Coordinates of C-alpha atoms in Angstrom, one line a residue:
Chain A
M1 CA -10.6 4.3 13.1
S2 CA -12.8 7.0 13.8
G3 CA -13.9 9.4 11.1
L4 CA -13.1 6.8 8.4
D5 CA -16.4 4.9 8.3
N6 CA -17.6 3.4 5.0
P7 CA -19.4 0.2 4.3
A8 CA -16.3 -1.6 2.7
L9 CA -14.0 -0.7 5.7
N10 CA -16.6 -1.6 8.1
E11 CA -16.9 -5.2 7.2
L12 CA -13.5 -5.7 8.9
E13 CA -12.4 -8.7 6.8
D14 CA -8.9 -9.4 5.5
C15 CA -9.5 -7.2 2.5
A16 CA -12.1 -5.0 1.0
L17 CA -14.5 -5.7 -1.9
I18 CA -15.2 -2.8 -4.3
D19 CA -17.8 -2.9 -7.2
M20 CA -16.1 -1.6 -10.2
P21 CA -17.2 -0.1 -13.6
A22 CA -15.7 -1.5 -16.6
G23 CA -12.3 -0.3 -17.7
R24 CA -8.6 -0.9 -17.1
L25 CA -7.5 -0.8 -13.4
A26 CA -5.1 1.8 -12.3
F27 CA -3.2 0.9 -9.2
S28 CA -0.5 3.0 -7.2
T29 CA 1.6 3.2 -4.1
D30 CA 3.4 5.8 -2.1
S31 CA 5.0 5.6 1.3
Y32 CA 5.0 9.0 3.3
V33 CA 7.8 9.8 5.6
V34 CA 7.5 13.7 5.4
D35 CA 9.6 15.6 8.2
P36 CA 8.0 17.3 10.0
I37 CA 4.7 15.6 10.1
F38 CA 2.8 18.8 10.5
F39 CA 3.5 21.9 8.2
P40 CA 1.8 25.1 7.0
G41 CA -1.0 24.0 4.7
G42 CA -1.3 20.3 5.7
N43 CA 0.2 17.2 7.5
I44 CA 1.5 13.8 6.4
G45 CA -2.2 12.6 6.5
D46 CA -3.9 14.8 3.9
L47 CA -0.6 14.6 1.9
A48 CA -0.9 10.8 1.9
V49 CA -4.5 11.0 0.5
H50 CA -3.7 13.6 -2.0
G51 CA -0.5 12.1 -3.3
T52 CA -1.8 8.9 -4.2
I53 CA -5.0 10.1 -5.6
N54 CA -2.8 12.3 -7.9
D55 CA -0.9 9.5 -9.0
L56 CA -3.8 7.8 -10.2
A57 CA -5.3 10.9 -11.8
M58 CA -2.1 11.5 -13.9
R59 CA -3.1 8.6 -16.0
G60 CA -6.6 9.7 -16.5
A61 CA -7.9 7.4 -13.9
R62 CA -11.1 8.0 -11.8
P63 CA -9.8 7.3 -8.3
M64 CA -12.2 4.6 -6.6
A65 CA -10.7 3.5 -3.3
L66 CA -7.6 4.0 -1.2
S67 CA -5.8 1.7 1.5
L68 CA -4.2 3.1 4.6
G69 CA -1.2 1.5 6.1
L70 CA 0.2 3.1 9.4
I71 CA 3.5 2.7 11.0
L72 CA 3.4 4.3 14.4
E73 CA 6.5 4.8 16.7
E74 CA 5.8 4.2 20.4
G75 CA 5.6 7.6 22.0
L76 CA 3.6 9.4 19.2
P77 CA 1.0 11.6 21.2
L78 CA -2.5 10.3 20.7
A79 CA -3.8 13.8 20.0
D80 CA -1.2 14.1 17.1
L81 CA -2.3 10.7 15.7
Q82 CA -6.0 11.9 16.0
K83 CA -5.3 15.0 14.2
I84 CA -3.6 13.2 11.4
I85 CA -6.6 10.5 11.1
D86 CA -9.1 13.5 11.0
S87 CA -7.1 15.2 8.3
I88 CA -7.1 11.8 6.4
A89 CA -10.7 11.5 7.0
L90 CA -11.5 15.0 5.6
A91 CA -9.3 14.8 2.7
S92 CA -10.8 11.3 1.7
K93 CA -14.2 12.6 2.2
K94 CA -13.6 15.9 0.1
A95 CA -12.1 14.0 -2.7
G96 CA -14.9 11.5 -2.7
V97 CA -12.4 8.5 -2.5
P98 CA -12.9 6.3 0.4
I99 CA -10.3 4.5 2.4
V100 CA -11.6 0.9 2.3
T101 CA -8.9 -1.3 4.0
G102 CA -6.2 -0.5 6.2
D103 CA -3.4 -1.6 8.6
T104 CA -1.7 -0.5 11.7
K105 CA 1.9 -1.5 13.0
V106 CA 3.8 -0.1 16.0
V107 CA 7.4 0.1 16.5
P108 CA 9.5 0.8 19.5
H109 CA 10.6 4.3 20.2
G110 CA 13.8 5.0 18.3
K111 CA 12.8 2.4 15.5
G112 CA 10.6 4.7 13.4
D113 CA 10.0 8.5 13.3
K114 CA 6.6 9.3 14.8
I115 CA 4.4 8.2 11.9
F116 CA 5.0 6.8 8.5
I117 CA 2.0 6.3 6.1
N118 CA 1.5 4.1 3.1
T119 CA -1.3 4.7 0.9
S120 CA -2.3 2.7 -2.2
G121 CA -5.1 3.5 -4.3
V122 CA -7.2 1.9 -7.1
G123 CA -8.9 3.7 -10.0
I124 CA -10.7 3.2 -13.3
V125 CA -9.3 4.3 -16.6
P126 CA -12.1 4.9 -19.0
A127 CA -11.9 3.0 -22.5
G128 CA -10.0 5.0 -25.0
V129 CA -8.1 7.1 -22.5
D130 CA -4.2 6.4 -22.9
L131 CA -2.1 8.9 -21.4
G132 CA 1.9 8.5 -20.7
A133 CA 5.1 9.9 -21.5
R134 CA 5.3 7.9 -24.7
Q135 CA 2.4 9.7 -26.2
V136 CA 4.2 13.1 -26.0
R137 CA 5.4 14.4 -29.5
A138 CA 7.1 17.4 -31.1
G139 CA 4.6 20.2 -31.4
D140 CA 2.9 19.7 -28.0
T141 CA 2.5 22.4 -25.5
I142 CA 3.6 22.0 -21.8
I143 CA 1.1 23.6 -19.2
L144 CA 1.7 23.7 -15.6
S145 CA -1.7 23.9 -13.5
G146 CA -0.5 26.4 -11.0
T147 CA 2.5 27.9 -9.1
M148 CA 5.7 25.8 -8.5
A149 CA 7.9 24.9 -5.4
D150 CA 5.1 25.7 -2.8
H151 CA 5.6 22.3 -1.0
G152 CA 9.2 22.1 -1.3
I153 CA 9.9 25.5 0.3
T154 CA 7.3 24.9 3.1
I155 CA 9.1 21.8 4.3
M156 CA 12.4 23.4 4.0
V157 CA 11.2 26.5 6.0
A158 CA 9.3 24.5 8.6
R159 CA 12.1 21.8 9.1
N160 CA 14.7 24.5 9.7
K161 CA 12.4 26.8 11.8
L162 CA 13.1 29.6 9.4
A163 CA 11.0 32.9 9.5
F164 CA 10.0 34.4 6.2
E165 CA 7.6 37.3 5.4
G166 CA 4.5 36.3 3.5
D167 CA 2.3 33.2 3.5
I168 CA 4.4 30.2 2.6
R169 CA 2.3 27.1 2.6
S170 CA 2.0 23.6 1.2
D171 CA -0.1 23.2 -2.0
T172 CA -1.1 19.6 -1.1
Q173 CA -4.4 19.1 -2.8
A174 CA -6.2 16.5 -5.0
L175 CA -6.1 17.0 -8.7
H176 CA -8.4 14.2 -10.0
N177 CA -11.4 16.6 -10.6
L178 CA -9.2 18.9 -12.7
T179 CA -7.6 15.9 -14.5
L180 CA -10.9 14.1 -15.3
A181 CA -12.4 17.3 -16.6
L182 CA -9.4 17.6 -19.1
S183 CA -9.5 14.0 -20.1
E184 CA -13.2 13.9 -20.8
R185 CA -12.9 16.7 -23.2
A186 CA -9.6 16.2 -24.6
N187 CA -10.4 13.6 -27.5
G188 CA -7.0 12.2 -27.6
A189 CA -5.2 15.5 -27.6
L190 CA -4.3 15.2 -24.0
H191 CA -0.9 13.3 -24.3
A192 CA 0.6 13.1 -20.7
M193 CA 0.0 14.4 -17.1
R194 CA 2.6 14.1 -14.4
D195 CA 2.7 15.7 -10.8
P196 CA 6.1 17.3 -10.2
T197 CA 6.7 16.0 -6.8
R198 CA 10.2 14.8 -5.7
G199 CA 12.8 16.5 -8.3
G200 CA 10.3 19.3 -9.0
V201 CA 9.2 20.6 -12.6
A202 CA 12.6 20.2 -14.0
T203 CA 13.1 16.4 -13.1
T204 CA 9.7 15.7 -14.1
L205 CA 10.1 17.2 -17.6
C206 CA 13.6 15.6 -18.2
E207 CA 12.0 12.2 -17.5
I208 CA 9.1 12.7 -19.9
A209 CA 11.5 14.1 -22.6
E210 CA 13.7 11.0 -22.3
M211 CA 10.8 8.7 -22.3
A212 CA 9.2 10.3 -25.3
E213 CA 12.5 10.9 -27.0
V214 CA 12.0 14.5 -27.6
S215 CA 13.4 17.7 -26.6
M216 CA 11.7 20.8 -24.7
I217 CA 12.2 24.3 -24.3
L218 CA 10.9 26.2 -21.2
D219 CA 10.3 29.7 -20.7
E220 CA 11.2 30.8 -17.2
A221 CA 9.4 34.0 -17.3
A222 CA 6.2 32.0 -17.9
I223 CA 6.3 29.6 -14.9
P224 CA 4.0 30.8 -12.1
I225 CA 5.5 31.1 -8.8
R226 CA 4.3 33.1 -5.7
P227 CA 6.6 36.0 -4.9
Q228 CA 7.2 34.9 -1.4
V229 CA 8.3 31.7 -2.6
Q230 CA 10.6 33.2 -5.3
S231 CA 12.0 35.4 -2.3
A232 CA 12.6 32.6 0.0
C233 CA 14.3 30.4 -2.9
E234 CA 16.7 33.2 -3.5
L235 CA 17.6 33.9 0.0
L236 CA 18.2 30.1 0.6
G237 CA 19.8 29.7 -2.7
L238 CA 17.4 26.9 -3.9
E239 CA 16.2 26.6 -7.4
P240 CA 12.4 26.4 -7.5
L241 CA 12.5 24.2 -10.7
Y242 CA 13.8 21.4 -8.5
L243 CA 11.6 21.8 -5.6
A244 CA 8.7 19.5 -4.9
N245 CA 4.8 20.2 -5.6
E246 CA 2.1 18.4 -4.0
G247 CA -1.0 19.9 -5.7
K248 CA 0.2 20.7 -9.3
C249 CA 0.3 18.8 -12.5
L250 CA 2.2 19.2 -15.8
V251 CA -0.1 18.6 -18.8
V252 CA 1.1 18.0 -22.2
V253 CA -1.4 18.6 -25.0
A254 CA -1.6 18.7 -28.7
E255 CA -1.7 22.3 -30.1
D256 CA -5.2 22.4 -31.0
F257 CA -6.4 21.6 -27.5
V258 CA -4.3 24.2 -25.7
D259 CA -7.1 27.0 -25.5
D260 CA -9.5 24.6 -24.2
A261 CA -7.3 23.1 -21.9
L262 CA -6.3 26.3 -20.3
R263 CA -9.9 27.3 -19.9
I264 CA -11.0 24.1 -18.3
M265 CA -8.2 24.2 -15.8
R266 CA -8.7 27.7 -14.9
Q267 CA -12.3 27.3 -14.3
R268 CA -11.4 25.3 -11.3
P269 CA -9.7 26.6 -8.0
E270 CA -6.9 24.0 -8.3
G271 CA -6.0 25.2 -11.8
R272 CA -6.6 28.9 -11.4
D273 CA -3.0 29.7 -12.1
A274 CA -2.4 27.5 -15.0
A275 CA 0.0 28.6 -17.7
I276 CA 1.9 27.5 -20.7
I277 CA 5.3 27.0 -19.6
G278 CA 6.9 25.5 -22.7
R279 CA 6.8 23.5 -25.8
V280 CA 7.8 20.1 -27.1
E281 CA 10.3 19.9 -30.0
D282 CA 12.1 17.5 -32.2
G283 CA 15.6 17.2 -31.1
L284 CA 18.1 15.5 -28.9
A285 CA 16.1 12.8 -26.7
G286 CA 15.8 14.0 -23.2
R287 CA 17.3 17.4 -23.8
V288 CA 15.4 20.1 -21.9
E289 CA 16.4 23.9 -22.1
I290 CA 14.9 26.9 -20.6
T291 CA 15.1 30.6 -21.7
T292 CA 16.1 32.5 -18.7
L293 CA 14.8 35.9 -17.1
A294 CA 18.1 37.3 -18.3
G295 CA 17.2 36.2 -21.9
G296 CA 19.9 33.5 -22.1
R297 CA 19.4 29.8 -22.6
R298 CA 20.6 26.9 -20.4
L299 CA 20.2 23.3 -20.0
V300 CA 17.9 21.8 -17.5
T301 CA 19.0 18.5 -16.1
A302 CA 17.4 16.0 -14.0
L303 CA 18.2 15.9 -10.4
T304 CA 19.7 12.5 -9.4
G305 CA 19.4 11.6 -5.8
E306 CA 17.1 13.4 -3.4
P307 CA 17.7 17.3 -3.0
L308 CA 15.7 17.5 0.1
P309 CA 15.1 14.1 1.8
R310 CA 11.7 13.3 3.4
I311 CA 10.0 16.0 1.2
C312 CA 6.9 13.5 1.2
Chain B
M1 CA 14.3 -3.0 -9.1
S2 CA 16.3 -6.0 -10.5
G3 CA 14.3 -9.2 -10.5
L4 CA 11.0 -7.5 -10.5
D5 CA 10.5 -6.8 -14.2
N6 CA 6.9 -7.0 -15.8
P7 CA 5.4 -4.9 -18.5
A8 CA 3.0 -2.9 -16.0
L9 CA 6.1 -1.9 -13.7
N10 CA 8.3 -1.3 -16.4
E11 CA 6.3 1.6 -17.8
L12 CA 7.6 3.8 -15.0
E13 CA 4.5 5.9 -15.0
D14 CA 2.9 7.4 -11.8
C15 CA 0.7 4.2 -11.6
A16 CA 0.2 0.9 -13.2
L17 CA -2.6 -0.1 -15.4
I18 CA -4.1 -3.8 -15.3
D19 CA -6.7 -5.4 -17.4
M20 CA -9.0 -6.9 -15.2
P21 CA -11.7 -9.6 -15.9
A22 CA -15.3 -8.9 -14.7
G23 CA -16.1 -9.6 -10.9
R24 CA -15.7 -7.5 -7.6
L25 CA -12.5 -6.0 -7.0
A26 CA -10.7 -7.2 -3.7
F27 CA -8.1 -4.7 -2.1
S28 CA -5.9 -5.2 0.7
T29 CA -2.8 -3.7 2.4
D30 CA -0.4 -4.6 5.1
S31 CA 2.7 -3.1 6.5
Y32 CA 5.6 -5.4 7.5
V33 CA 7.9 -4.5 10.4
V34 CA 8.9 -8.0 11.4
D35 CA 12.0 -8.2 13.7
P36 CA 14.5 -9.9 12.9
I37 CA 14.1 -9.3 9.1
F38 CA 15.7 -12.6 8.2
F39 CA 14.5 -15.8 10.0
P40 CA 14.4 -19.5 9.3
G41 CA 12.1 -20.3 6.6
G42 CA 11.8 -16.8 5.1
N43 CA 12.5 -12.9 5.5
I44 CA 10.6 -9.6 5.5
G45 CA 10.3 -9.8 1.7
D46 CA 8.7 -13.1 0.9
L47 CA 6.5 -12.6 4.0
A48 CA 5.2 -9.2 2.5
V49 CA 4.3 -11.0 -0.7
H50 CA 2.6 -13.9 0.9
G51 CA 0.9 -12.0 3.6
T52 CA -1.1 -9.6 1.2
I53 CA -1.8 -12.4 -1.2
N54 CA -3.2 -14.4 1.4
D55 CA -5.5 -11.5 2.7
L56 CA -7.0 -11.4 -0.9
A57 CA -7.2 -15.2 -1.0
M58 CA -9.1 -15.3 2.2
R59 CA -12.2 -13.6 0.6
G60 CA -12.0 -16.0 -2.4
A61 CA -10.4 -13.4 -4.7
R62 CA -7.8 -14.5 -7.3
P63 CA -4.8 -12.2 -6.6
M64 CA -3.8 -10.1 -9.6
A65 CA -1.2 -7.6 -8.7
L66 CA 0.7 -6.2 -5.9
S67 CA 2.3 -3.0 -5.1
L68 CA 5.5 -2.6 -3.0
G69 CA 6.5 0.1 -0.8
L70 CA 9.9 0.1 0.8
I71 CA 11.1 2.3 3.7
L72 CA 14.7 1.9 4.1
E73 CA 17.0 3.0 7.0
E74 CA 20.2 4.5 5.9
G75 CA 23.0 2.1 6.5
L76 CA 20.9 -1.1 5.6
P77 CA 23.7 -3.2 3.8
L78 CA 23.0 -3.5 0.1
A79 CA 23.5 -7.0 0.2
D80 CA 20.7 -7.4 2.7
L81 CA 18.4 -5.3 0.5
Q82 CA 19.3 -7.3 -2.6
K83 CA 18.5 -10.6 -0.8
I84 CA 15.1 -9.2 0.3
I85 CA 14.4 -8.0 -3.2
D86 CA 15.6 -11.5 -4.7
S87 CA 13.1 -13.0 -2.1
I88 CA 10.3 -10.8 -3.2
A89 CA 10.8 -11.4 -6.8
L90 CA 10.9 -15.1 -6.4
A91 CA 7.8 -15.2 -4.0
S92 CA 5.9 -13.0 -6.7
K93 CA 7.0 -15.3 -9.6
K94 CA 6.2 -18.4 -7.7
A95 CA 2.7 -17.3 -6.9
G96 CA 2.2 -15.9 -10.4
V97 CA 1.1 -12.4 -9.0
P98 CA 3.3 -9.5 -10.3
I99 CA 4.4 -6.4 -8.7
V100 CA 3.2 -3.6 -10.8
T101 CA 3.9 -0.5 -9.0
G102 CA 6.4 0.6 -6.3
D103 CA 7.9 3.3 -4.1
T104 CA 11.2 3.6 -2.2
K105 CA 11.7 6.1 0.7
V106 CA 14.9 6.5 2.6
V107 CA 15.0 7.6 6.2
P108 CA 18.1 8.7 8.3
H109 CA 19.9 6.0 10.4
G110 CA 18.0 5.8 13.8
K111 CA 14.7 6.9 12.2
G112 CA 13.7 3.5 11.1
D113 CA 14.8 -0.1 11.7
K114 CA 16.6 -1.5 8.7
I115 CA 13.5 -2.2 6.4
F116 CA 9.7 -1.7 6.6
I117 CA 7.6 -3.0 3.7
N118 CA 4.2 -2.2 2.6
T119 CA 2.4 -4.6 0.0
S120 CA -1.1 -3.7 -1.2
G121 CA -2.9 -6.1 -3.6
V122 CA -5.8 -6.3 -5.9
G123 CA -7.7 -9.3 -6.9
I124 CA -10.8 -10.4 -8.3
V125 CA -13.7 -12.1 -6.6
P126 CA -15.8 -14.2 -9.1
A127 CA -19.5 -13.8 -9.3
G128 CA -21.4 -16.0 -6.8
V129 CA -18.6 -15.9 -4.4
D130 CA -19.3 -14.5 -1.1
L131 CA -17.2 -15.5 1.8
G132 CA -16.9 -13.8 5.2
A133 CA -17.4 -14.2 8.9
R134 CA -21.2 -13.2 8.5
Q135 CA -21.9 -16.4 6.5
V136 CA -20.9 -18.6 9.1
R137 CA -23.6 -20.6 11.0
A138 CA -24.3 -23.3 13.6
G139 CA -23.5 -26.7 12.1
D140 CA -20.5 -25.6 10.2
T141 CA -17.2 -27.4 10.5
I142 CA -14.0 -25.6 11.2
I143 CA -10.9 -26.9 9.4
L144 CA -7.1 -25.8 9.7
S145 CA -5.1 -26.1 6.8
G146 CA -2.0 -27.3 8.7
T147 CA 0.2 -26.9 11.7
M148 CA -0.1 -24.0 14.0
A149 CA 2.3 -21.7 15.5
D150 CA 5.3 -22.2 13.3
H151 CA 5.9 -18.7 12.3
G152 CA 5.3 -17.1 15.7
I153 CA 7.7 -19.6 17.6
T154 CA 10.3 -19.0 14.9
I155 CA 10.4 -15.4 15.3
M156 CA 10.3 -15.6 19.2
V157 CA 13.3 -18.2 18.9
A158 CA 15.2 -16.1 16.2
R159 CA 14.8 -12.8 18.2
N160 CA 15.9 -14.1 21.3
K161 CA 18.6 -16.2 19.8
L162 CA 17.5 -19.2 21.6
A163 CA 18.7 -22.8 20.5
F164 CA 16.1 -25.5 20.3
E165 CA 16.2 -29.2 19.0
G166 CA 14.6 -29.9 15.8
D167 CA 13.7 -27.8 12.7
I168 CA 11.8 -24.7 13.7
R169 CA 10.9 -22.5 10.8
S170 CA 8.3 -20.0 9.5
D171 CA 5.3 -21.5 7.5
T172 CA 5.4 -18.3 5.3
Q173 CA 3.7 -19.3 2.0
A174 CA 1.0 -18.2 -0.5
L175 CA -2.3 -19.8 0.0
H176 CA -4.3 -18.5 -2.9
N177 CA -4.1 -21.7 -5.0
L178 CA -5.5 -23.9 -2.1
T179 CA -8.3 -21.1 -1.5
L180 CA -9.3 -20.9 -5.1
A181 CA -9.5 -24.7 -5.3
L182 CA -11.9 -24.8 -2.4
S183 CA -14.1 -21.9 -3.7
E184 CA -14.3 -23.1 -7.2
R185 CA -15.7 -26.4 -6.0
A186 CA -17.8 -25.2 -2.9
N187 CA -21.1 -24.3 -4.4
G188 CA -21.9 -22.0 -1.7
A189 CA -20.8 -24.4 1.1
L190 CA -17.4 -22.7 1.9
H191 CA -18.7 -19.9 4.3
A192 CA -15.5 -18.1 5.6
M193 CA -11.7 -18.3 5.4
R194 CA -9.3 -16.4 7.5
D195 CA -5.4 -16.8 8.0
P196 CA -4.8 -16.8 11.6
T197 CA -1.9 -14.3 11.8
R198 CA -1.5 -12.0 14.7
G199 CA -3.2 -13.4 17.7
G200 CA -3.2 -17.0 16.3
V201 CA -5.9 -19.5 15.7
A202 CA -7.7 -18.6 19.1
T203 CA -8.2 -14.9 18.5
T204 CA -9.0 -15.4 14.7
L205 CA -11.8 -17.9 15.7
C206 CA -13.1 -15.6 18.4
E207 CA -13.4 -12.6 15.9
I208 CA -15.4 -14.8 13.5
A209 CA -17.6 -16.3 16.3
E210 CA -18.3 -12.8 17.5
M211 CA -19.2 -11.3 14.0
A212 CA -21.2 -14.3 13.1
E213 CA -22.9 -14.3 16.4
V214 CA -22.3 -18.1 17.0
S215 CA -20.4 -20.2 19.5
M216 CA -17.6 -22.5 18.8
I217 CA -16.1 -25.7 20.4
L218 CA -12.7 -26.9 19.4
D219 CA -10.7 -30.0 20.1
E220 CA -7.2 -29.4 21.4
A221 CA -6.0 -32.9 20.5
A222 CA -7.1 -32.4 16.8
I223 CA -5.2 -29.2 16.2
P224 CA -2.0 -30.0 14.2
I225 CA 1.4 -28.8 15.8
R226 CA 4.9 -29.9 15.0
P227 CA 6.3 -31.8 18.0
Q228 CA 9.3 -29.4 18.1
V229 CA 7.1 -26.3 18.1
Q230 CA 5.0 -27.9 21.0
S231 CA 8.0 -28.5 23.1
A232 CA 9.5 -25.1 22.3
C233 CA 6.0 -23.6 23.3
E234 CA 6.0 -25.5 26.7
L235 CA 9.5 -24.6 27.6
L236 CA 9.0 -20.8 26.8
G237 CA 5.5 -20.9 28.5
L238 CA 3.7 -19.8 25.3
E239 CA 0.2 -20.8 24.2
P240 CA 0.5 -22.1 20.6
L241 CA -3.3 -21.1 20.2
Y242 CA -2.2 -17.6 20.3
L243 CA 0.9 -17.5 18.1
A244 CA 1.0 -16.3 14.5
N245 CA 0.8 -18.3 11.4
E246 CA 1.7 -16.9 8.0
G247 CA 0.9 -19.8 5.7
K248 CA -2.2 -21.4 7.2
C249 CA -6.0 -20.8 6.9
L250 CA -8.9 -21.6 9.0
V251 CA -11.7 -22.7 6.7
V252 CA -15.3 -22.7 7.9
V253 CA -17.6 -25.1 5.7
A254 CA -21.0 -26.5 5.7
E255 CA -21.1 -30.2 6.9
D256 CA -21.8 -31.6 3.5
F257 CA -18.7 -30.1 2.0
V258 CA -16.2 -31.2 4.8
D259 CA -14.9 -34.4 3.1
D260 CA -14.6 -32.7 -0.3
A261 CA -12.8 -29.8 1.4
L262 CA -10.4 -31.9 3.3
R263 CA -9.6 -34.0 0.0
I264 CA -9.0 -30.8 -2.0
M265 CA -6.8 -29.3 0.7
R266 CA -4.7 -32.5 1.4
Q267 CA -3.9 -32.9 -2.2
R268 CA -1.9 -29.8 -2.2
P269 CA 1.4 -29.4 -0.2
E270 CA 0.1 -26.2 1.6
G271 CA -2.7 -28.2 2.9
R272 CA -1.1 -31.6 3.4
D273 CA -1.8 -31.6 7.1
A274 CA -5.4 -29.9 6.9
A275 CA -7.6 -31.3 9.9
I276 CA -11.0 -30.8 11.4
I277 CA -10.3 -28.7 14.4
G278 CA -13.9 -27.9 15.7
R279 CA -17.6 -27.0 15.0
V280 CA -19.7 -24.0 15.0
E281 CA -22.8 -24.2 17.5
D282 CA -25.7 -22.1 18.5
G283 CA -25.0 -20.3 21.7
L284 CA -23.7 -17.3 23.1
A285 CA -22.4 -15.0 20.3
G286 CA -18.4 -15.0 20.3
R287 CA -18.1 -17.8 22.7
V288 CA -15.5 -20.2 22.0
E289 CA -14.6 -23.2 24.2
I290 CA -12.0 -25.9 23.7
T291 CA -11.9 -29.6 24.9
T292 CA -8.4 -29.9 26.4
L293 CA -6.0 -32.7 26.2
A294 CA -6.8 -33.5 29.7
G295 CA -10.4 -33.8 28.9
G296 CA -11.7 -30.8 30.6
R297 CA -13.3 -27.8 28.8
R298 CA -12.1 -24.1 29.0
L299 CA -12.9 -20.8 27.7
V300 CA -10.8 -19.5 24.7
T301 CA -10.7 -15.7 24.8
A302 CA -9.4 -13.2 22.1
L303 CA -6.0 -11.6 22.6
T304 CA -6.4 -7.9 23.1
G305 CA -3.1 -6.0 22.4
E306 CA -0.1 -7.7 20.8
P307 CA 1.5 -10.7 22.6
L308 CA 4.6 -10.6 20.4
P309 CA 5.2 -7.4 18.7
R310 CA 6.8 -7.1 15.1
I311 CA 5.7 -10.7 14.3
C312 CA 4.9 -9.7 10.8

């Protein structure tokens, strides 16, 4: 496929071979069925590259290689396919993570929906790095790397061809350089990272709180959100806490690392708007509460099912 | 997902972590869109497990872990999904290759076709093992691990609801135990392995001949095929050399390893019918000829495009 050249892919054998440094292997997969396939800020192609890179990054892995599986519906305009492949190639190049193996299948018109993409990824977790919800404990601080709900509201607006004032665009971007910068300097004080995709910040934090058997208290006023996204959510009656993000991460750190973590994140463009949004407390396992703008407190529950299907 | 339990999957983090022995990493991906999803001898689930294991196996890798990406069409009966998941779990268990990470997406009715599956896989290639078409040279012998065309004819018959005498069923099976037994004892005399899936034995050998810049001469009478498959092909006017296999491999070895290779393969059920089917010669790069049953010689060309869409 044009634009994707690299030595491992160019061998054209049944699988790719990759020289790997020592460490544990991180392995992740995601299928992308986003509708529409083109949206402000990106398309299904770069979304698929960033999404799988981010899944590896959240466990402290250095992403090493991606696979690319395409399922094309007959009738997809070749120009659209080329545009998507170009975005994949550019995203892969910018991230420094090559696509080393791939596969393409074609299904008849009416048996698919333009294009579905699977990307899987491998990465290496350096010795000593052990991140995950189970490391989270009372007293930890919760940081969000930037504004919430950008991707979810963008898809909602694009799908329904709504018109809003202001620039509404997906935040799709790779986060591994930010997460690696954090984990390299954390000395065990970085406990968990998660990208709040489907189900948004609220659902992701509920999941962490449940697995870690802790409570959390969030501060609504502290959660970064673009004014135009906030307005669109209000007009559409959507709760931004539940909308998907594709270029943000939640970072849970020990108190003594909070200042360093914020500084490291804000030094990078993808973490420029990083902010403390809450803290971890002893309490009922899985209970997440939020102090609202009005000064009250309410319970935040996990979303079951999909609020907005085909968001990624 | 029920039946797929293992420690790496059960962590439910964004990606799986796998302890890996030293060696080069093999990485492969395939999407499965086979129609129909259930067929004699298997279904889309075990096909997806075996197919990716085999792609890793063909380069001499020991498969270590698989990912599983499901794209479900709304309306797929839950009983069908459970049957497929059960087959995936059984195939993974039998092969000793766990599914460590997964993802499920749902698309509306009419935007997919029951179920599409992506499996990606990682494996380790031991130091010293270096297999690939470019290792193939004049004087090598070409072995096929068993009967050809079983999968392709099965899908053809199932899709068109044809009735034939005799047992016609897919050969879907994992080949890594056979390929590892070969590569462990080959001492450099094993040059290339390929599973002749889409395009069959003919297209796969043409690809190897082209990459290796050699000629090949095949012996039609020596190529194993079940009588009922041969009859069905004749009735339908199909050339079995071009039909897909999902549990067979082509093995190209140096002359001094031929007897050992045949013995090793025939000791295993998946290689019971292994046979020498041709040899590699100096000559026009990519030229493959076959001595026909009638005693003549004809040129074998690679299939361009897909003879039978959605075979896997």
